[in-house]
XYZ file of C-alpha atoms in Angstrom:
473
model
C -35.654 -25.513 -38.593
C -38.211 -23.060 -37.214
C -38.029 -24.795 -33.829
C -34.228 -24.399 -33.769
C -34.547 -20.701 -34.642
C -37.119 -20.262 -31.890
C -34.803 -21.960 -29.380
C -31.940 -19.700 -30.448
C -34.090 -16.588 -30.086
C -35.282 -17.632 -26.629
C -31.698 -18.387 -25.562
C -30.527 -14.984 -26.823
C -33.284 -13.222 -24.896
C -32.392 -15.086 -21.701
C -28.726 -14.115 -22.041
C -29.688 -10.477 -22.683
C -31.977 -10.418 -19.634
C -29.174 -11.927 -17.528
C -26.754 -9.194 -18.597
C -29.269 -6.439 -17.867
C -30.119 -7.852 -14.433
C -26.450 -8.325 -13.525
C -25.682 -4.723 -14.478
C -28.656 -3.484 -12.458
C -27.507 -5.475 -9.426
C -24.058 -3.868 -9.671
C -25.514 -0.403 -9.971
C -27.860 -0.847 -7.022
C -25.524 -2.855 -4.847
C -25.375 -1.222 -1.389
C -21.813 -0.498 -0.345
C -22.462 1.540 2.784
C -19.355 1.620 4.910
C -17.190 1.079 1.871
C -14.690 3.744 2.890
C -14.595 3.059 6.631
C -14.906 -0.597 7.505
C -18.178 -1.313 9.246
C -19.180 -4.700 7.882
C -17.782 -7.916 9.234
C -15.321 -9.501 6.765
C -14.683 -13.207 6.426
C -13.308 -14.382 9.765
C -11.235 -17.088 8.121
C -9.695 -14.916 5.435
C -6.273 -16.215 4.359
C -3.697 -13.463 4.302
C -1.093 -15.316 2.270
C -1.231 -15.309 -1.488
C 0.339 -17.854 -3.781
C 4.072 -17.496 -4.192
C 4.087 -16.465 -7.852
C 3.405 -12.745 -7.508
C 4.617 -10.522 -10.329
C 6.716 -7.495 -9.389
C 4.296 -5.120 -11.148
C 1.525 -6.166 -8.742
C 3.389 -4.435 -5.904
C 3.017 -0.970 -7.441
C -0.025 0.151 -5.491
C -1.173 3.485 -4.104
C -1.367 4.147 -0.406
C -4.447 6.240 -1.196
C -6.878 5.850 -4.093
C -8.934 9.035 -4.221
C -11.931 9.799 -6.405
C -12.443 13.480 -7.213
C -15.839 14.496 -8.531
C -16.358 18.183 -9.294
C -15.029 19.375 -5.953
C -16.231 16.481 -3.821
C -13.859 13.693 -2.857
C -13.945 10.168 -1.491
C -11.479 7.436 -0.595
C -11.678 3.933 -2.037
C -10.250 1.199 0.184
C -9.320 -2.243 -1.093
C -12.002 -4.037 0.899
C -13.293 -7.503 0.087
C -16.719 -6.345 -1.076
C -15.273 -3.868 -3.596
C -11.939 -5.495 -4.400
C -12.995 -6.182 -8.000
C -13.693 -2.478 -8.565
C -10.450 -1.463 -6.852
C -8.384 -3.947 -8.864
C -10.080 -2.941 -12.117
C -9.211 0.731 -11.561
C -5.576 -0.191 -10.851
C -5.399 -2.446 -13.892
C -6.916 0.147 -16.227
C -4.589 2.845 -14.899
C -1.570 0.575 -15.311
C -2.590 -0.272 -18.876
C -3.052 3.418 -19.716
C 0.415 4.257 -18.354
C 1.971 1.473 -20.419
C 0.088 2.476 -23.569
C 0.969 6.162 -23.201
C 4.661 5.641 -22.443
C 5.186 3.015 -25.149
C 3.450 4.936 -27.941
C 5.618 6.220 -30.792
C 2.959 8.639 -31.996
C -0.575 9.817 -31.336
C 0.187 11.110 -27.833
C 0.138 14.816 -26.996
C 1.997 15.884 -23.869
C 1.728 19.127 -21.947
C 3.664 20.205 -18.874
C 1.939 22.063 -16.023
C 3.071 23.565 -12.725
C 2.275 21.425 -9.675
C -0.489 23.852 -8.644
C -2.472 22.436 -11.574
C -3.401 19.559 -9.271
C -5.973 21.832 -7.628
C -7.812 22.049 -10.950
C -7.606 18.282 -11.412
C -9.049 17.684 -7.950
C -11.844 20.130 -8.692
C -12.696 18.098 -11.802
C -13.490 14.442 -12.431
C -10.381 12.361 -11.820
C -9.160 9.334 -9.940
C -5.940 9.962 -8.042
C -3.433 7.286 -7.095
C -1.023 8.622 -4.468
C 2.040 6.368 -4.468
C 3.773 5.445 -1.178
C 7.006 7.133 -2.285
C 8.455 8.981 -5.250
C 9.210 6.360 -7.911
C 12.215 6.857 -10.133
C 10.780 7.105 -13.651
C 13.123 4.495 -15.108
C 12.450 2.053 -12.280
C 8.684 2.399 -12.628
C 8.794 1.848 -16.380
C 11.167 -1.103 -15.930
C 8.868 -2.749 -13.382
C 5.973 -2.299 -15.832
C 8.152 -3.954 -18.539
C 8.152 -0.877 -20.774
C 11.310 -1.551 -22.769
C 11.714 1.774 -24.526
C 9.736 4.438 -22.625
C 9.144 7.738 -24.332
C 8.975 11.166 -22.709
C 12.412 11.001 -21.121
C 11.935 14.435 -19.535
C 9.991 12.819 -16.679
C 12.243 12.107 -13.679
C 9.993 10.906 -10.847
C 6.372 9.897 -10.348
C 4.679 10.650 -7.013
C 1.083 10.231 -8.134
C -0.966 9.233 -11.176
C -4.311 10.780 -12.093
C -6.785 9.789 -14.784
C -9.633 11.934 -16.065
C -12.441 9.392 -16.109
C -14.441 11.334 -18.707
C -11.542 12.531 -20.862
C -9.243 9.509 -20.313
C -6.358 11.963 -20.066
C -3.409 10.714 -18.022
C -1.483 12.875 -15.538
C 1.919 11.977 -14.059
C 2.871 14.033 -11.000
C 6.519 14.858 -10.265
C 6.121 16.807 -7.045
C 9.856 17.166 -6.403
C 10.284 19.011 -9.684
C 7.027 20.935 -9.184
C 5.374 19.690 -12.365
C 2.590 17.564 -13.785
C 2.759 15.923 -17.215
C -0.541 15.625 -19.057
C -0.705 12.900 -21.711
C -3.744 12.730 -23.952
C -4.754 10.681 -26.948
C -7.891 9.300 -28.497
C -6.254 5.874 -28.164
C -6.243 5.983 -24.342
C -9.302 4.080 -23.115
C -10.523 2.744 -19.777
C -13.606 1.548 -17.913
C -12.846 3.751 -14.904
C -15.886 5.959 -15.497
C -18.272 3.012 -15.103
C -16.431 1.923 -11.934
C -16.808 5.436 -10.502
C -20.520 5.422 -11.369
C -20.968 2.228 -9.344
C -19.163 3.755 -6.371
C -21.120 7.013 -6.379
C -24.379 5.131 -6.739
C -23.645 3.732 -3.260
C -23.478 7.212 -1.666
C -19.910 7.026 -0.351
C -18.493 9.075 2.493
C -17.273 12.588 1.727
C -13.641 13.509 2.341
C -11.732 16.771 2.323
C -8.163 17.865 1.653
C -7.318 19.980 4.696
C -4.837 21.938 2.569
C -7.900 23.467 0.902
C -8.737 24.963 4.310
C -5.223 25.854 5.500
C -2.319 25.058 3.186
C 0.195 26.465 5.683
C -0.831 24.019 8.406
C -1.508 20.929 6.281
C 0.210 19.334 3.315
C -2.001 18.252 0.427
C -1.636 14.623 1.568
C -3.848 15.215 4.612
C -7.144 13.729 3.471
C -9.836 13.035 6.082
C -13.532 12.115 6.194
C -15.864 15.057 6.687
C -18.058 13.256 9.212
C -17.513 9.835 10.759
C -20.002 10.150 13.607
C -21.391 6.751 14.643
C -19.021 4.868 12.356
C -16.856 2.114 13.721
C -14.134 -0.390 12.887
C -13.681 -3.904 14.150
C -11.069 -4.665 16.758
C -8.821 -7.462 15.502
C -6.625 -10.136 17.031
C -3.473 -11.513 15.466
C -1.148 -14.478 15.689
C 2.429 -14.711 14.405
C 2.497 -16.521 11.068
C 5.238 -18.725 12.547
C 2.582 -20.410 14.714
C 1.350 -22.135 11.581
C 4.681 -23.930 11.215
C 7.108 -25.868 13.341
C 10.575 -24.278 13.568
C 11.876 -27.204 11.517
C 9.324 -26.426 8.783
C 10.511 -22.816 8.577
C 14.153 -23.906 8.506
C 13.389 -26.331 5.677
C 11.856 -23.488 3.632
C 15.050 -21.434 3.819
C 17.535 -24.317 3.566
C 15.964 -26.099 0.631
C 19.179 -27.820 -0.445
C 20.050 -29.021 3.056
C 18.940 -31.967 5.141
C 17.271 -30.326 8.177
C 18.978 -32.838 10.450
C 22.383 -31.428 9.434
C 21.542 -27.881 10.548
C 22.827 -26.468 13.800
C 20.172 -25.048 16.101
C 20.314 -23.029 19.306
C 17.418 -21.948 21.536
C 18.016 -19.055 23.908
C 16.444 -18.430 27.305
C 13.607 -16.388 25.747
C 12.570 -19.177 23.403
C 14.049 -17.701 20.219
C 15.586 -20.295 17.900
C 18.582 -19.872 15.585
C 19.367 -22.253 12.707
C 22.573 -22.148 10.672
C 24.265 -24.322 8.082
C 27.626 -23.399 9.572
C 28.820 -22.033 6.254
C 26.813 -19.285 4.655
C 23.282 -18.833 5.964
C 21.353 -18.523 9.193
C 17.806 -17.771 10.337
C 16.422 -16.573 13.661
C 12.830 -17.304 14.650
C 11.626 -15.087 17.502
C 8.679 -15.849 19.756
C 7.214 -12.490 18.723
C 6.921 -13.795 15.156
C 9.928 -11.966 13.710
C 11.792 -14.164 11.212
C 15.267 -13.026 10.149
C 17.490 -14.518 7.455
C 21.168 -13.567 7.068
C 23.667 -14.424 4.348
C 27.025 -14.319 6.140
C 29.180 -14.427 3.014
C 27.806 -11.279 1.408
C 29.818 -8.224 2.455
C 29.126 -4.528 2.163
C 32.334 -4.048 0.210
C 32.062 -3.129 -3.437
C 32.623 -5.919 -5.970
C 32.877 -6.195 -9.717
C 29.290 -7.435 -9.992
C 26.845 -4.809 -11.210
C 23.126 -4.739 -10.646
C 20.338 -2.232 -11.139
C 17.297 -1.204 -9.125
C 15.189 -3.431 -11.365
C 17.520 -6.344 -10.584
C 17.051 -5.593 -6.887
C 13.240 -5.596 -7.205
C 13.374 -8.883 -9.134
C 15.701 -10.461 -6.569
C 13.542 -9.320 -3.640
C 10.291 -10.446 -5.288
C 11.638 -13.892 -6.130
C 13.226 -14.364 -2.713
C 10.049 -13.531 -0.780
C 7.946 -15.608 -3.187
C 10.180 -18.599 -2.456
C 10.450 -18.006 1.292
C 7.013 -17.821 2.963
C 5.366 -15.608 0.318
C 3.622 -12.234 0.427
C 0.573 -11.341 2.531
C -2.591 -10.324 0.749
C -2.628 -6.726 -0.537
C 1.151 -6.285 -0.238
C 2.862 -3.347 -1.895
C 6.307 -1.748 -2.080
C 6.326 0.957 0.587
C 9.873 2.304 0.130
C 13.191 1.707 -1.625
C 16.536 2.888 -0.274
C 19.708 2.656 -2.334
C 23.414 3.240 -1.778
C 26.019 3.688 -4.472
C 29.797 3.400 -4.517
C 31.829 4.832 -7.385
C 28.521 5.685 -9.096
C 27.459 2.028 -9.042
C 24.579 0.574 -7.044
C 25.883 -1.846 -4.438
C 23.214 -1.889 -1.699
C 19.422 -1.667 -1.819
C 16.796 -2.008 0.920
C 13.265 -2.747 -0.285
C 10.395 -2.534 2.196
C 6.896 -3.935 1.780
C 3.712 -3.275 3.700
C 0.333 -4.997 3.617
C -3.249 -4.060 4.465
C -6.231 -5.700 6.084
C -9.468 -4.701 4.377
C -7.662 -1.714 2.893
C -6.208 -0.538 6.238
C -2.396 -0.738 6.669
C -0.892 -2.677 9.565
C 1.487 -1.107 12.099
C 3.433 -3.637 14.176
C 4.121 -3.262 17.890
C 7.804 -2.908 16.988
C 7.653 0.513 15.322
C 11.057 -0.093 13.749
C 9.404 -2.882 11.755
C 6.297 -0.953 10.729
C 7.079 -2.176 7.222
C 6.519 -5.878 7.912
C 8.825 -7.194 5.172
C 12.345 -5.937 4.445
C 14.845 -7.324 1.939
C 18.407 -6.003 1.915
C 20.366 -6.718 -1.264
C 24.129 -6.242 -1.495
C 26.111 -6.724 -4.697
C 23.221 -8.567 -6.320
C 22.596 -11.026 -3.447
C 20.163 -11.090 -0.547
C 22.160 -10.097 2.524
C 19.292 -9.896 5.021
C 15.576 -10.660 5.003
C 13.259 -9.719 7.880
C 9.524 -10.256 8.208
C 6.936 -10.038 10.946
C 3.647 -10.984 9.305
C 0.502 -11.768 11.272
C -2.491 -13.971 10.634
C -5.416 -11.735 11.491
C -8.810 -12.632 12.902
C -11.776 -10.404 13.555
C -13.273 -10.056 17.047
C -16.845 -9.236 17.988
C -15.816 -5.901 19.466
C -16.314 -2.672 17.512
C -14.536 0.614 18.143
C -16.289 3.949 17.618
C -14.000 6.307 15.719
C -13.185 9.737 17.065
C -13.399 12.614 14.610
C -9.970 13.234 13.038
C -10.199 16.958 13.862
C -10.452 16.008 17.544
C -7.363 13.833 17.080
C -5.506 16.796 15.590
C -6.566 19.012 18.518
C -5.259 16.431 21.010
C -1.937 16.324 19.204
C -1.656 20.112 19.036
C -2.251 20.321 22.797
C 0.474 17.741 23.344
C 2.999 19.590 21.200
C 2.099 23.129 22.208
C 1.184 22.851 25.882
C 3.446 20.019 27.029
C 6.396 20.402 24.671
C 6.286 24.191 24.283
C 6.301 24.086 20.486
C 4.850 27.164 18.823
C 1.640 26.359 16.947
C 2.878 28.239 13.889
C 5.844 25.844 13.641
C 3.711 22.688 13.524
C 2.762 21.243 10.140
C 0.901 18.003 9.492
C 2.464 16.085 6.637
C 0.021 13.160 6.494
C -2.800 11.505 8.414
C -4.383 8.095 7.869
C -6.103 5.163 9.557
C -4.161 2.030 10.509
C -4.416 -1.052 12.667
C -1.880 -1.048 15.511
C -0.746 -4.035 17.543
C -1.326 -3.220 21.184
C 0.339 -5.464 23.760
C 2.627 -8.459 23.559
C 0.253 -11.250 24.554
C -0.704 -13.884 21.981
C -3.179 -13.447 20.452
C -2.270 -9.780 20.144
C -4.961 -7.115 19.973
C -5.050 -4.888 16.901
C -6.925 -1.653 17.402
C -7.831 1.114 14.938
C -5.568 4.149 15.248
C -4.893 7.456 13.569
C -1.316 7.849 12.373
C -0.312 11.515 12.138
C 3.004 12.560 10.588
C 4.356 15.867 11.891
C 7.029 17.969 10.199
C 8.757 21.173 11.260
C 11.992 22.679 12.574
C 11.960 20.936 15.952
C 13.147 17.565 17.230
C 9.727 16.039 17.925
C 8.832 15.459 14.275
C 7.780 12.084 12.904
C 4.875 9.676 13.354
C 2.413 9.923 16.220
C -0.034 7.065 16.786
C -3.311 7.816 18.580
C -6.074 5.451 19.642
C -8.873 6.150 17.140
C -11.538 5.624 19.797
C -10.117 7.444 22.837
C -7.511 9.760 21.319
C -4.832 8.502 23.732
C -1.330 8.877 22.279
C 0.094 5.350 22.023
C 3.390 6.217 20.381
C 5.390 9.356 19.725
C 8.925 9.931 18.404
C 11.725 10.511 20.862
């Protein structure tokens, strides 16, 4: 009996030591380069996930910002910190669900939008969403059946105080922030932030804090990126992993492939059709397009909601080639007729090591699009790439130099008054450059310009040289 007790005590001590050592490893784990990719990721990383993705997994921020008493940093969903990134998203999602489902025990206070300056000066994590979510749609996607606090209309961003566990829902269009607090709201975000700051992350700044007339509060750049670099990538169309017959079989599951009609044009693009309802076009560039011929844009008696549209789109993509890794809903457009939804266009984007992808075809810079009409998929387009790393690194130019180059272009060459130029957003991306296969993907700065002149929109500049690769016309 004494021997068994001794064994148990020794086993307990070993487990305790293991926990302590594991925690210490996490806390001392070096994550240099965590916010600008400098380490070589797995060359054989598989972009495609399994085809059973839940719709709630596509609610992701385009920027996850950590505010710490006036200092700021950006957390990218990179392989080496993906567990931390996912844990923060999961805890935030659970807090939103708990707060909006609660019948009691939640205090809510409404602030003016300017209150965000105080939140950023404090200790918060900030999830900036890709677009303004309709409140009902967001709660429906999160499966909140009877959400409280019906005064909230839209959600542009979500903040969490990682010491207080207070939750903040930002409705920028209505110039307000809703603060929800309760002793029942819990998270592990504080410990995740401690791990990140133990690694000495890069410092960032909101340029609106310097000049709010020139920059929107979305413009968030690193303070100093001297000597930092990003890998140049190469990409192949995902269609190269299949034969055209394989792709056709995916879309025409209830058809014998030998019964399909196929046509190949002079450029090597192939069209398959069943001659009745459906057709697909497989382009050499990697663009895959599906069309349902029988669905019309005319209104019908069938009714469907935005949630129905998200469900339909999610299921359709899951069943037809699947989603790339780190996919998220980037925008939703809707059209109504007689106050009823009849058309919806849902766009998805994806990221490589936390950096979004911009395709060579700027019109398809959201690589997956699903158009739903009267509750059916009318059109489905995707141009997804399998990405490989090269051995070539690109030194990044300071974002302030990029801004200066763009100002010279607009002011000197296009005669636009400097006072009329406002930068709406600025962020890093990978941009396909050239049409050869494999295609090069180079790091770029994407700068969104707004103002009362025709040359507004997205400008894409080589992050190494500052050369303007694309501008709106």
